[in-house]
mmCIF file with all atom_site columns, C-alpha atoms in Angstrom:
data_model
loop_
_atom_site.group_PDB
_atom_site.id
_atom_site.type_symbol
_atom_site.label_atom_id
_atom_site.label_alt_id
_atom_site.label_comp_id
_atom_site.label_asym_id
_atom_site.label_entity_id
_atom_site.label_seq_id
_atom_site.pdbx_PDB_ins_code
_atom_site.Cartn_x
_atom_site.Cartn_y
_atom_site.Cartn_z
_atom_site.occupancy
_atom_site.B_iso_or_equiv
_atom_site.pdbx_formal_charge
_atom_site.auth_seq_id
_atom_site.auth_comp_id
_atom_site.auth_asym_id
_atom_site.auth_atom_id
_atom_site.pdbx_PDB_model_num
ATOM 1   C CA . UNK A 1 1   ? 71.461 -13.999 18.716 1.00 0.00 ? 1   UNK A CA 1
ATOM 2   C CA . UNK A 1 2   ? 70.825 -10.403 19.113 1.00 0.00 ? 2   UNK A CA 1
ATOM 3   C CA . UNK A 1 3   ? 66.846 -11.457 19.677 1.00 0.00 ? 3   UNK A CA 1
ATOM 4   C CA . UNK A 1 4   ? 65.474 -9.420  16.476 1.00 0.00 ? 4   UNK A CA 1
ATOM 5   C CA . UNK A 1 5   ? 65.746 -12.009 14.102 1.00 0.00 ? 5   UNK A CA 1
ATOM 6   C CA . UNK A 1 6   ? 63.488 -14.752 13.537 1.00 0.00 ? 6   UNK A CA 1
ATOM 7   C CA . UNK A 1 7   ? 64.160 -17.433 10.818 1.00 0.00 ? 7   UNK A CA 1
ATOM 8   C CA . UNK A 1 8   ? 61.957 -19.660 9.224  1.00 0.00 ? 8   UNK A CA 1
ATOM 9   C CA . UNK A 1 9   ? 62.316 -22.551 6.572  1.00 0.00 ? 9   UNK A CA 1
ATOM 10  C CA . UNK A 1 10  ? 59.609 -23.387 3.663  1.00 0.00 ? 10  UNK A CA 1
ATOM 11  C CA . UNK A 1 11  ? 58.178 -25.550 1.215  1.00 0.00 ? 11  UNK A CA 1
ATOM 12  C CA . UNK A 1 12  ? 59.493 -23.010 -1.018 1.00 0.00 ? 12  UNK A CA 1
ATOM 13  C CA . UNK A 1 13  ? 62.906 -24.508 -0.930 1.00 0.00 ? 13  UNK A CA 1
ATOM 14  C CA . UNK A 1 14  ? 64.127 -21.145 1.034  1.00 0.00 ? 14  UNK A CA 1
ATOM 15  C CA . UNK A 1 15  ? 65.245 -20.368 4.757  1.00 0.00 ? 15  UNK A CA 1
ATOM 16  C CA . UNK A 1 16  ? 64.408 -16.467 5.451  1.00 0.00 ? 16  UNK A CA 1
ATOM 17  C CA . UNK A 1 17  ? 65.799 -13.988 8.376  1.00 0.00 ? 17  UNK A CA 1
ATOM 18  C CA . UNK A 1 18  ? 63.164 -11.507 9.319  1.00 0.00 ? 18  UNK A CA 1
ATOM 19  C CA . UNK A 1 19  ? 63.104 -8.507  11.220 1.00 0.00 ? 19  UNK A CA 1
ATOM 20  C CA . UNK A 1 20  ? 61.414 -9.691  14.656 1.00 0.00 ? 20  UNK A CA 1
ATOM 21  C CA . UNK A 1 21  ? 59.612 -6.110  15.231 1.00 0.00 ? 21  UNK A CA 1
ATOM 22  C CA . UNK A 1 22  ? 58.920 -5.129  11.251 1.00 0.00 ? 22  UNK A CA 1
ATOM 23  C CA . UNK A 1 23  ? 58.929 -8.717  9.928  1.00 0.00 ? 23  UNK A CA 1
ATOM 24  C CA . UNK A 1 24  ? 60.522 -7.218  6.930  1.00 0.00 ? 24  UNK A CA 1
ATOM 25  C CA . UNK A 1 25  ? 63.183 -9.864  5.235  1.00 0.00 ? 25  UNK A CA 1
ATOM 26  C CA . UNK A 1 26  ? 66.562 -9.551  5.905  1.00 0.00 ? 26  UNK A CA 1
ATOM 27  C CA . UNK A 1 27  ? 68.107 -12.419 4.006  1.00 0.00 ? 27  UNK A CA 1
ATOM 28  C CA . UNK A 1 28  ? 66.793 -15.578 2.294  1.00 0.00 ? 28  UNK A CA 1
ATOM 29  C CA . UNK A 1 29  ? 68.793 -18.486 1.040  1.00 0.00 ? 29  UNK A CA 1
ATOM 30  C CA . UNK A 1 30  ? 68.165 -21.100 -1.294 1.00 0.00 ? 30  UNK A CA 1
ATOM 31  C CA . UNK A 1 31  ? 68.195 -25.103 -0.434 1.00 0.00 ? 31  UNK A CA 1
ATOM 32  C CA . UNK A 1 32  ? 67.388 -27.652 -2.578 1.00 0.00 ? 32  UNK A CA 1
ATOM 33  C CA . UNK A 1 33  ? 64.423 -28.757 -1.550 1.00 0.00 ? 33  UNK A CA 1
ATOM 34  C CA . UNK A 1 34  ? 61.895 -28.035 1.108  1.00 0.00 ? 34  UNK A CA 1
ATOM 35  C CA . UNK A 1 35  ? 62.778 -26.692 4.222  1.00 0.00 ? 35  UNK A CA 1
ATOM 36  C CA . UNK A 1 36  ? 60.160 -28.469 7.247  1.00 0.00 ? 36  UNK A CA 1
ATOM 37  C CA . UNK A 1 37  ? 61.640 -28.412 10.098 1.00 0.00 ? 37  UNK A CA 1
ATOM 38  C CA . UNK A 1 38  ? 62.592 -25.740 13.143 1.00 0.00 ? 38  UNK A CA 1
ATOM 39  C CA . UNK A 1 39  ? 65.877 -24.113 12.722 1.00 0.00 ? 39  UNK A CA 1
ATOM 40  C CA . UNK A 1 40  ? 68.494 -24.318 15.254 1.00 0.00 ? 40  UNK A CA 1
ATOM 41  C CA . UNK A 1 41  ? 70.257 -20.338 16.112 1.00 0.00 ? 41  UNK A CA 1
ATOM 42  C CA . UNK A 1 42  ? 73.327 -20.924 17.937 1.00 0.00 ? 42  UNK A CA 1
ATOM 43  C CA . UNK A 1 43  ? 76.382 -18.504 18.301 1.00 0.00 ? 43  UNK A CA 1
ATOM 44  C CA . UNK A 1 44  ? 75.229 -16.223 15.698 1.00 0.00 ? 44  UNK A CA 1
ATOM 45  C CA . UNK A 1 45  ? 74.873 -19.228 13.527 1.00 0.00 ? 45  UNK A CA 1
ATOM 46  C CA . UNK A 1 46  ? 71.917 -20.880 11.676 1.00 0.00 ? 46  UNK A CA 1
ATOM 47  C CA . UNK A 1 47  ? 71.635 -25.191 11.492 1.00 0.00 ? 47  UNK A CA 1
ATOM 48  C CA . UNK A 1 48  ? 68.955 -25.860 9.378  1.00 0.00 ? 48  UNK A CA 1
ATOM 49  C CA . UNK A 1 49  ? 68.227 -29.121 7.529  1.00 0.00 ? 49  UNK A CA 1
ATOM 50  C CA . UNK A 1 50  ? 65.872 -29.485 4.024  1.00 0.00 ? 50  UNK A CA 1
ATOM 51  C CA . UNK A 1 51  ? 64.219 -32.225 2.088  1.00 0.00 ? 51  UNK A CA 1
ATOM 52  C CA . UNK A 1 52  ? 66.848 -32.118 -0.156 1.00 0.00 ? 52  UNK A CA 1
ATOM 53  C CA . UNK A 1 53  ? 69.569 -34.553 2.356  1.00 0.00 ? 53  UNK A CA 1
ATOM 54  C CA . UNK A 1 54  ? 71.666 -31.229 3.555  1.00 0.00 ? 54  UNK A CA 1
ATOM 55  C CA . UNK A 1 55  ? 71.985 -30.327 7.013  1.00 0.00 ? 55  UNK A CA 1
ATOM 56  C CA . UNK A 1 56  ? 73.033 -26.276 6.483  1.00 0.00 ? 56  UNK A CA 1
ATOM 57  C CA . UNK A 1 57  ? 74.977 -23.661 8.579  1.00 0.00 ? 57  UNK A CA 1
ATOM 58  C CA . UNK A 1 58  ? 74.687 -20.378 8.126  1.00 0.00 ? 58  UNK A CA 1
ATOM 59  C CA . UNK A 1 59  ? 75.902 -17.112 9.387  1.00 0.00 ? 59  UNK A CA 1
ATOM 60  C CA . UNK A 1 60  ? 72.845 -15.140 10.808 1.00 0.00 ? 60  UNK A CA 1
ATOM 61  C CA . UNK A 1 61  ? 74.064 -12.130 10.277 1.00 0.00 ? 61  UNK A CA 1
ATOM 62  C CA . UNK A 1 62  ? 74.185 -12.625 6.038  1.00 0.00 ? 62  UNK A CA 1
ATOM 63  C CA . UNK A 1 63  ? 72.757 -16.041 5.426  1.00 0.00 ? 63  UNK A CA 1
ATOM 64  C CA . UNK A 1 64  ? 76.137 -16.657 3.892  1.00 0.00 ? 64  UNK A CA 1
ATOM 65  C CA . UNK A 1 65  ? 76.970 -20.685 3.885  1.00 0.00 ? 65  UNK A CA 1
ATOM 66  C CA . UNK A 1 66  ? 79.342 -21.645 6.584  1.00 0.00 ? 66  UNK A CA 1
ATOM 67  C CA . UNK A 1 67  ? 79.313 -25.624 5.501  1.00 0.00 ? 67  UNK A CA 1
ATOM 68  C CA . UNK A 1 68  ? 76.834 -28.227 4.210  1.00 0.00 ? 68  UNK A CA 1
ATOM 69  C CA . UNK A 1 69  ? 76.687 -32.395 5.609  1.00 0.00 ? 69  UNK A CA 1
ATOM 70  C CA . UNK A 1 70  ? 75.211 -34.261 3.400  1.00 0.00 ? 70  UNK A CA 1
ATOM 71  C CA . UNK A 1 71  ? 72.732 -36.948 5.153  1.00 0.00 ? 71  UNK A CA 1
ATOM 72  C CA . UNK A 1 72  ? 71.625 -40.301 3.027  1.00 0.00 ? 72  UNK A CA 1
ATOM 73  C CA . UNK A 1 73  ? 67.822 -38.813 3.168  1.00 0.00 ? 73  UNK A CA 1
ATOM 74  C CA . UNK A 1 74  ? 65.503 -36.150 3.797  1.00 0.00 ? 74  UNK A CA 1
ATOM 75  C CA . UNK A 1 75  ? 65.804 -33.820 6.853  1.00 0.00 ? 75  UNK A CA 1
ATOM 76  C CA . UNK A 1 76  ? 62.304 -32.938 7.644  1.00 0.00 ? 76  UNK A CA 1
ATOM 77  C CA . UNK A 1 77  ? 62.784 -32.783 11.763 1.00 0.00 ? 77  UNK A CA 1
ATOM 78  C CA . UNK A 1 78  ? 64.261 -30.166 13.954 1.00 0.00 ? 78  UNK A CA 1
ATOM 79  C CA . UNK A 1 79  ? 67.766 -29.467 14.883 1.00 0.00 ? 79  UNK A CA 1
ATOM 80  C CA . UNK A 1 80  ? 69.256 -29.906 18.943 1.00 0.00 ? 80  UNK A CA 1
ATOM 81  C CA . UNK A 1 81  ? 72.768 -29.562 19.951 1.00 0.00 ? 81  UNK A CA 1
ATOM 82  C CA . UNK A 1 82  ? 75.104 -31.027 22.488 1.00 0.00 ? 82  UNK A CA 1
ATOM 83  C CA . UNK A 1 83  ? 77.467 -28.435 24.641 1.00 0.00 ? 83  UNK A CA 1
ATOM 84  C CA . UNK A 1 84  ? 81.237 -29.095 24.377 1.00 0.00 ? 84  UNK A CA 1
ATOM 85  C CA . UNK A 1 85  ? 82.851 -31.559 27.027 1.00 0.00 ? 85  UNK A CA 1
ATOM 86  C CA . UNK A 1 86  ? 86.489 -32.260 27.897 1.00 0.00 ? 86  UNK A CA 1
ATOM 87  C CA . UNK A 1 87  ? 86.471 -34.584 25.001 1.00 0.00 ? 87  UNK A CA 1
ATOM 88  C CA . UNK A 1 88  ? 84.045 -33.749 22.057 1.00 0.00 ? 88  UNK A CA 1
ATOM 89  C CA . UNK A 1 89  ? 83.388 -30.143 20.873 1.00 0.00 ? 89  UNK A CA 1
ATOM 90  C CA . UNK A 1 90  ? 80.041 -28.271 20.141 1.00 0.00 ? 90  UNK A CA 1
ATOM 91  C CA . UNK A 1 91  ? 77.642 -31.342 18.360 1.00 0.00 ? 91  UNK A CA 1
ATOM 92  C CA . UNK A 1 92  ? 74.828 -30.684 16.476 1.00 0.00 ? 92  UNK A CA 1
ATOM 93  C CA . UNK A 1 93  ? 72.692 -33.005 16.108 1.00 0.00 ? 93  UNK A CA 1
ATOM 94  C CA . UNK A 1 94  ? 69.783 -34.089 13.095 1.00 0.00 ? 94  UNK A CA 1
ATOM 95  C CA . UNK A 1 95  ? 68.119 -36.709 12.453 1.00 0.00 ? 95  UNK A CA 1
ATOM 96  C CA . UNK A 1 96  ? 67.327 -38.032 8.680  1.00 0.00 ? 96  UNK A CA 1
ATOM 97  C CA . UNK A 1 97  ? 64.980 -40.271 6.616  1.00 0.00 ? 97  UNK A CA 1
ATOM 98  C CA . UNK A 1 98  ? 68.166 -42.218 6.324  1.00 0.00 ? 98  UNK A CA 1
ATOM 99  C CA . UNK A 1 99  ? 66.881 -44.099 9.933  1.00 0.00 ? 99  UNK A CA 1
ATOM 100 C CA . UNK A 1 100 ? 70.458 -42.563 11.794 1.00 0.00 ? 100 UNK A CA 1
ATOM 101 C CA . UNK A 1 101 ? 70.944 -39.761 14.166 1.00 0.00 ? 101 UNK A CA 1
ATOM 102 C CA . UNK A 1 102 ? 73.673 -37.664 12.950 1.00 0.00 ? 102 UNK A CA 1
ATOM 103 C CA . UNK A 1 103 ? 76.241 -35.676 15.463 1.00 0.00 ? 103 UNK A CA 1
ATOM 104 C CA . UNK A 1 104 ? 78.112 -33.297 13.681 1.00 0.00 ? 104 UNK A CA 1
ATOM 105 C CA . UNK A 1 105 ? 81.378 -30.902 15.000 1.00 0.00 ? 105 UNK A CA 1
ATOM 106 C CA . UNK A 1 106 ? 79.775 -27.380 14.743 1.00 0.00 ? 106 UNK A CA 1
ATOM 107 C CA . UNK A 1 107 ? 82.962 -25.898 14.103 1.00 0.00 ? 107 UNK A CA 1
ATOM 108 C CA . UNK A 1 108 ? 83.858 -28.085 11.332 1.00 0.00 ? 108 UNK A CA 1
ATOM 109 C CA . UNK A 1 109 ? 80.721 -29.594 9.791  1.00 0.00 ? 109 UNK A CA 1
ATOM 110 C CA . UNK A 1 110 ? 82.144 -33.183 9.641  1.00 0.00 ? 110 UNK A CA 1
ATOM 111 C CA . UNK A 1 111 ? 80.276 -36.004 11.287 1.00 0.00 ? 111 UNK A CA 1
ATOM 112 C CA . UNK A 1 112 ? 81.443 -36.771 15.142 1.00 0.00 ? 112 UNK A CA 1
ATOM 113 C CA . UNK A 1 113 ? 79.515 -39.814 14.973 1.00 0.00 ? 113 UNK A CA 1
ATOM 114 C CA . UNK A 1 114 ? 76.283 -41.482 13.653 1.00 0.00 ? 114 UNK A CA 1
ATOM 115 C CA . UNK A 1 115 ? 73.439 -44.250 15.281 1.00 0.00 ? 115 UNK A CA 1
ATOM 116 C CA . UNK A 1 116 ? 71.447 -46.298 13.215 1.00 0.00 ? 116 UNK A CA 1
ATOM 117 C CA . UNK A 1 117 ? 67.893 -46.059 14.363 1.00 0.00 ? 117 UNK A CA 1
ATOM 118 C CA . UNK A 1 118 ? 64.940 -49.277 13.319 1.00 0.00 ? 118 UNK A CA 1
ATOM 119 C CA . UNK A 1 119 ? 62.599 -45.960 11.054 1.00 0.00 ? 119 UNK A CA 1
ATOM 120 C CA . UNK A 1 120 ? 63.638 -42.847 9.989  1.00 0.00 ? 120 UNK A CA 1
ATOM 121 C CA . UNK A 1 121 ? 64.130 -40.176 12.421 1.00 0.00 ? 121 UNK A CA 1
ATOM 122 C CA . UNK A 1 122 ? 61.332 -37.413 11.766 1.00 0.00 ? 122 UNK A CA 1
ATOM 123 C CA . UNK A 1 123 ? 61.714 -35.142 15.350 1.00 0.00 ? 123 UNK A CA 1
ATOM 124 C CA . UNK A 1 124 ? 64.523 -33.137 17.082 1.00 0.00 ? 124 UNK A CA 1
ATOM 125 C CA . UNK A 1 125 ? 66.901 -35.095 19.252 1.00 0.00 ? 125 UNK A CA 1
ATOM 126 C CA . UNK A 1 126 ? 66.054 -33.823 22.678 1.00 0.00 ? 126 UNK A CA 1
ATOM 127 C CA . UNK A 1 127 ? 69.268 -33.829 24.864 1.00 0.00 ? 127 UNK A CA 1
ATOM 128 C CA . UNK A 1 128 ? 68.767 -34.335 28.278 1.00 0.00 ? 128 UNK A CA 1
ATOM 129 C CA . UNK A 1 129 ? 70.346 -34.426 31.394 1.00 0.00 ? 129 UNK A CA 1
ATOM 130 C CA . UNK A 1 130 ? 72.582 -31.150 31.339 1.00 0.00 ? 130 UNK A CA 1
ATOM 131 C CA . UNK A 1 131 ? 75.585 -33.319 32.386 1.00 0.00 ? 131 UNK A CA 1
ATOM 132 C CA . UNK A 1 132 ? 76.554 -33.636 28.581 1.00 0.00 ? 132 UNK A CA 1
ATOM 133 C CA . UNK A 1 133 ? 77.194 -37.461 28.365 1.00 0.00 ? 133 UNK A CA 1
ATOM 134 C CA . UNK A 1 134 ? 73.879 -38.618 27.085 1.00 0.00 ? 134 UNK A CA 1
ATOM 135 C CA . UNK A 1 135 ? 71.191 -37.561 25.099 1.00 0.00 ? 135 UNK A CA 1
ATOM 136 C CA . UNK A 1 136 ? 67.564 -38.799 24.780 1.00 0.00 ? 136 UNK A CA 1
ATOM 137 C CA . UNK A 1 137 ? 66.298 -38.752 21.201 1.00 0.00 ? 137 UNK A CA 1
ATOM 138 C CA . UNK A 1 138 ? 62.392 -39.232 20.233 1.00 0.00 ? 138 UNK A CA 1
ATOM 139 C CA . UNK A 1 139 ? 60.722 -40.123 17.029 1.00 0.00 ? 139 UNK A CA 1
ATOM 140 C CA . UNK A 1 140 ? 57.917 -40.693 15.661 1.00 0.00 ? 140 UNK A CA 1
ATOM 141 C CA . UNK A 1 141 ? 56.582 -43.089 12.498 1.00 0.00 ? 141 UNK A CA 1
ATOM 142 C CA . UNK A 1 142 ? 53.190 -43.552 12.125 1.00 0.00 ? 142 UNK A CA 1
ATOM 143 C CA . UNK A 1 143 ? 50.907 -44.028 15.593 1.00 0.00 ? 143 UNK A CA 1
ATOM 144 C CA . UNK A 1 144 ? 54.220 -45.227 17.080 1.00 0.00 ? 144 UNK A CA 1
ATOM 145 C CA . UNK A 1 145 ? 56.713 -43.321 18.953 1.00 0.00 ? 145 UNK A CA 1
ATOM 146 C CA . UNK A 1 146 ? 59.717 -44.631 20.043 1.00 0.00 ? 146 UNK A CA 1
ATOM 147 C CA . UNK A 1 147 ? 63.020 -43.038 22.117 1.00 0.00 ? 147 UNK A CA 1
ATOM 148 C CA . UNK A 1 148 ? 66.565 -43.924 22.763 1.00 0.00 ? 148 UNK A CA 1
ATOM 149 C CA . UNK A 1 149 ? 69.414 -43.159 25.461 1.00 0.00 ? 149 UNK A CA 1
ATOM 150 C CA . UNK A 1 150 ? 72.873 -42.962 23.646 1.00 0.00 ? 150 UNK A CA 1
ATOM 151 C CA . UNK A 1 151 ? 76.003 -42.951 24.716 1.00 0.00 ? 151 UNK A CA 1
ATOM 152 C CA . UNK A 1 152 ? 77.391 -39.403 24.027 1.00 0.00 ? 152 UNK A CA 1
ATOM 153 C CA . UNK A 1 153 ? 81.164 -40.313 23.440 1.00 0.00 ? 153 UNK A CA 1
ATOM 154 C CA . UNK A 1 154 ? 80.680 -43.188 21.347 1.00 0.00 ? 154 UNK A CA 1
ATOM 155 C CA . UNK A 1 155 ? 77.149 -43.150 19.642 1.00 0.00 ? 155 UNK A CA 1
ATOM 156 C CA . UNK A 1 156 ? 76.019 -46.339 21.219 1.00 0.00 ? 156 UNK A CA 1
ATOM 157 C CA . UNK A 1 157 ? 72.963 -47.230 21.766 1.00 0.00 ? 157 UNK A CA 1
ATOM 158 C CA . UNK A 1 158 ? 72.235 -47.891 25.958 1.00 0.00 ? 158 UNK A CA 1
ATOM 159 C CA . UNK A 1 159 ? 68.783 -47.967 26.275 1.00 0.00 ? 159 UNK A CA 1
ATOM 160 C CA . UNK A 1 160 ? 65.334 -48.076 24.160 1.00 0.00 ? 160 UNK A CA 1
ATOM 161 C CA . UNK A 1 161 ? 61.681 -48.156 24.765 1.00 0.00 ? 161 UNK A CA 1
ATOM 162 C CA . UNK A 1 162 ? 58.227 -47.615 22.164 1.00 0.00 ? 162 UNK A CA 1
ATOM 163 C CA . UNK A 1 163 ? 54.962 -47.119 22.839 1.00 0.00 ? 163 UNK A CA 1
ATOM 164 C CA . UNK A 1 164 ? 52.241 -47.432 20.654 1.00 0.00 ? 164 UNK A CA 1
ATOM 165 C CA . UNK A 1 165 ? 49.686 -44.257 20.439 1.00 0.00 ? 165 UNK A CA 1
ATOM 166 C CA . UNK A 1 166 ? 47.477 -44.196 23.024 1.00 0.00 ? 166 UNK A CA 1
ATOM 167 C CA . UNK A 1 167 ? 49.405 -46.295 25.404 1.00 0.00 ? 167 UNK A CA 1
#
């Protein structure tokens, strides 16, 4: 990003692009449903996902749509991606009231792979390690929080833990 842009979602069912020194509105676009959680700008691109079961890309520039993935729930957490390796290209990655963590080929906007989860997924995936073959992801449900380790490659599940609030 050119650093001048700032972009927002809201309960209004609209994602806006505003002006980081005037705050004046550049572009807005239209979900279909709430937008709650923190937009993802990567590569001159928006990821943003809404109440309404649509993970959305697009271009920062215009707001133009690039490509929806439909989820089988809500998207009310933030958006994280994954680097490109030798064998998987840029992933973005969302997680969805439909209890899975989604990866999803930037470029392409089809799914790379998916991990069922016990709750629904209401944070960001946080990636970790830099080495770009697993990735942490946290959420939380009620005074509970819980995280995973996942394979990167495959989607499988290689570790857990939860901890009650508190604790």
């Amino acid at each position: 990003t050119d650093g001048e842009r700032v972009v927002v979602g809201s309960d209004d069912k609209h994602v806006y692009c505003l002006d980081f020194y005037t705050g004046e509105k550049i572009w807005a676009f239209e979900t279909g449903d709430a937008v709650e959680g923190s937009p993802l700008i990567l590569n001159n691109h928006v990821y943003i996902g809404s109440a309404d079961a649509q993970l959305y890309k697009l271009d920062l520039a215009t707001g133009a749509l690039q490509w929806t993935y439909p989820t089988g729930d809500k998207i009310l957490g933030g958006i994280n991606w994954i680097p490109p390796s030798n064998e998987n290209s840029e992933q973005i990655l969302v997680g969805s009231y439909d209890s899975k963590l989604h990866s999803i080929d930037a470029a392409t906007g089809q799914a790379a792979w998916t991990v069922a989860t016990d709750n629904y997924v209401n944070g960001a995936p946080a990636v970790a390690g830099g080495r770009g073959d697993r990735l942490d992801q946290s959420r939380f449900a009620g005074p509970q929080c819980a995280a995973q380790r996942n394979d990167r490659s495959a989607g499988q599940r290689i570790g857990q833990g939860r901890a009650e609030a508190g604790s």
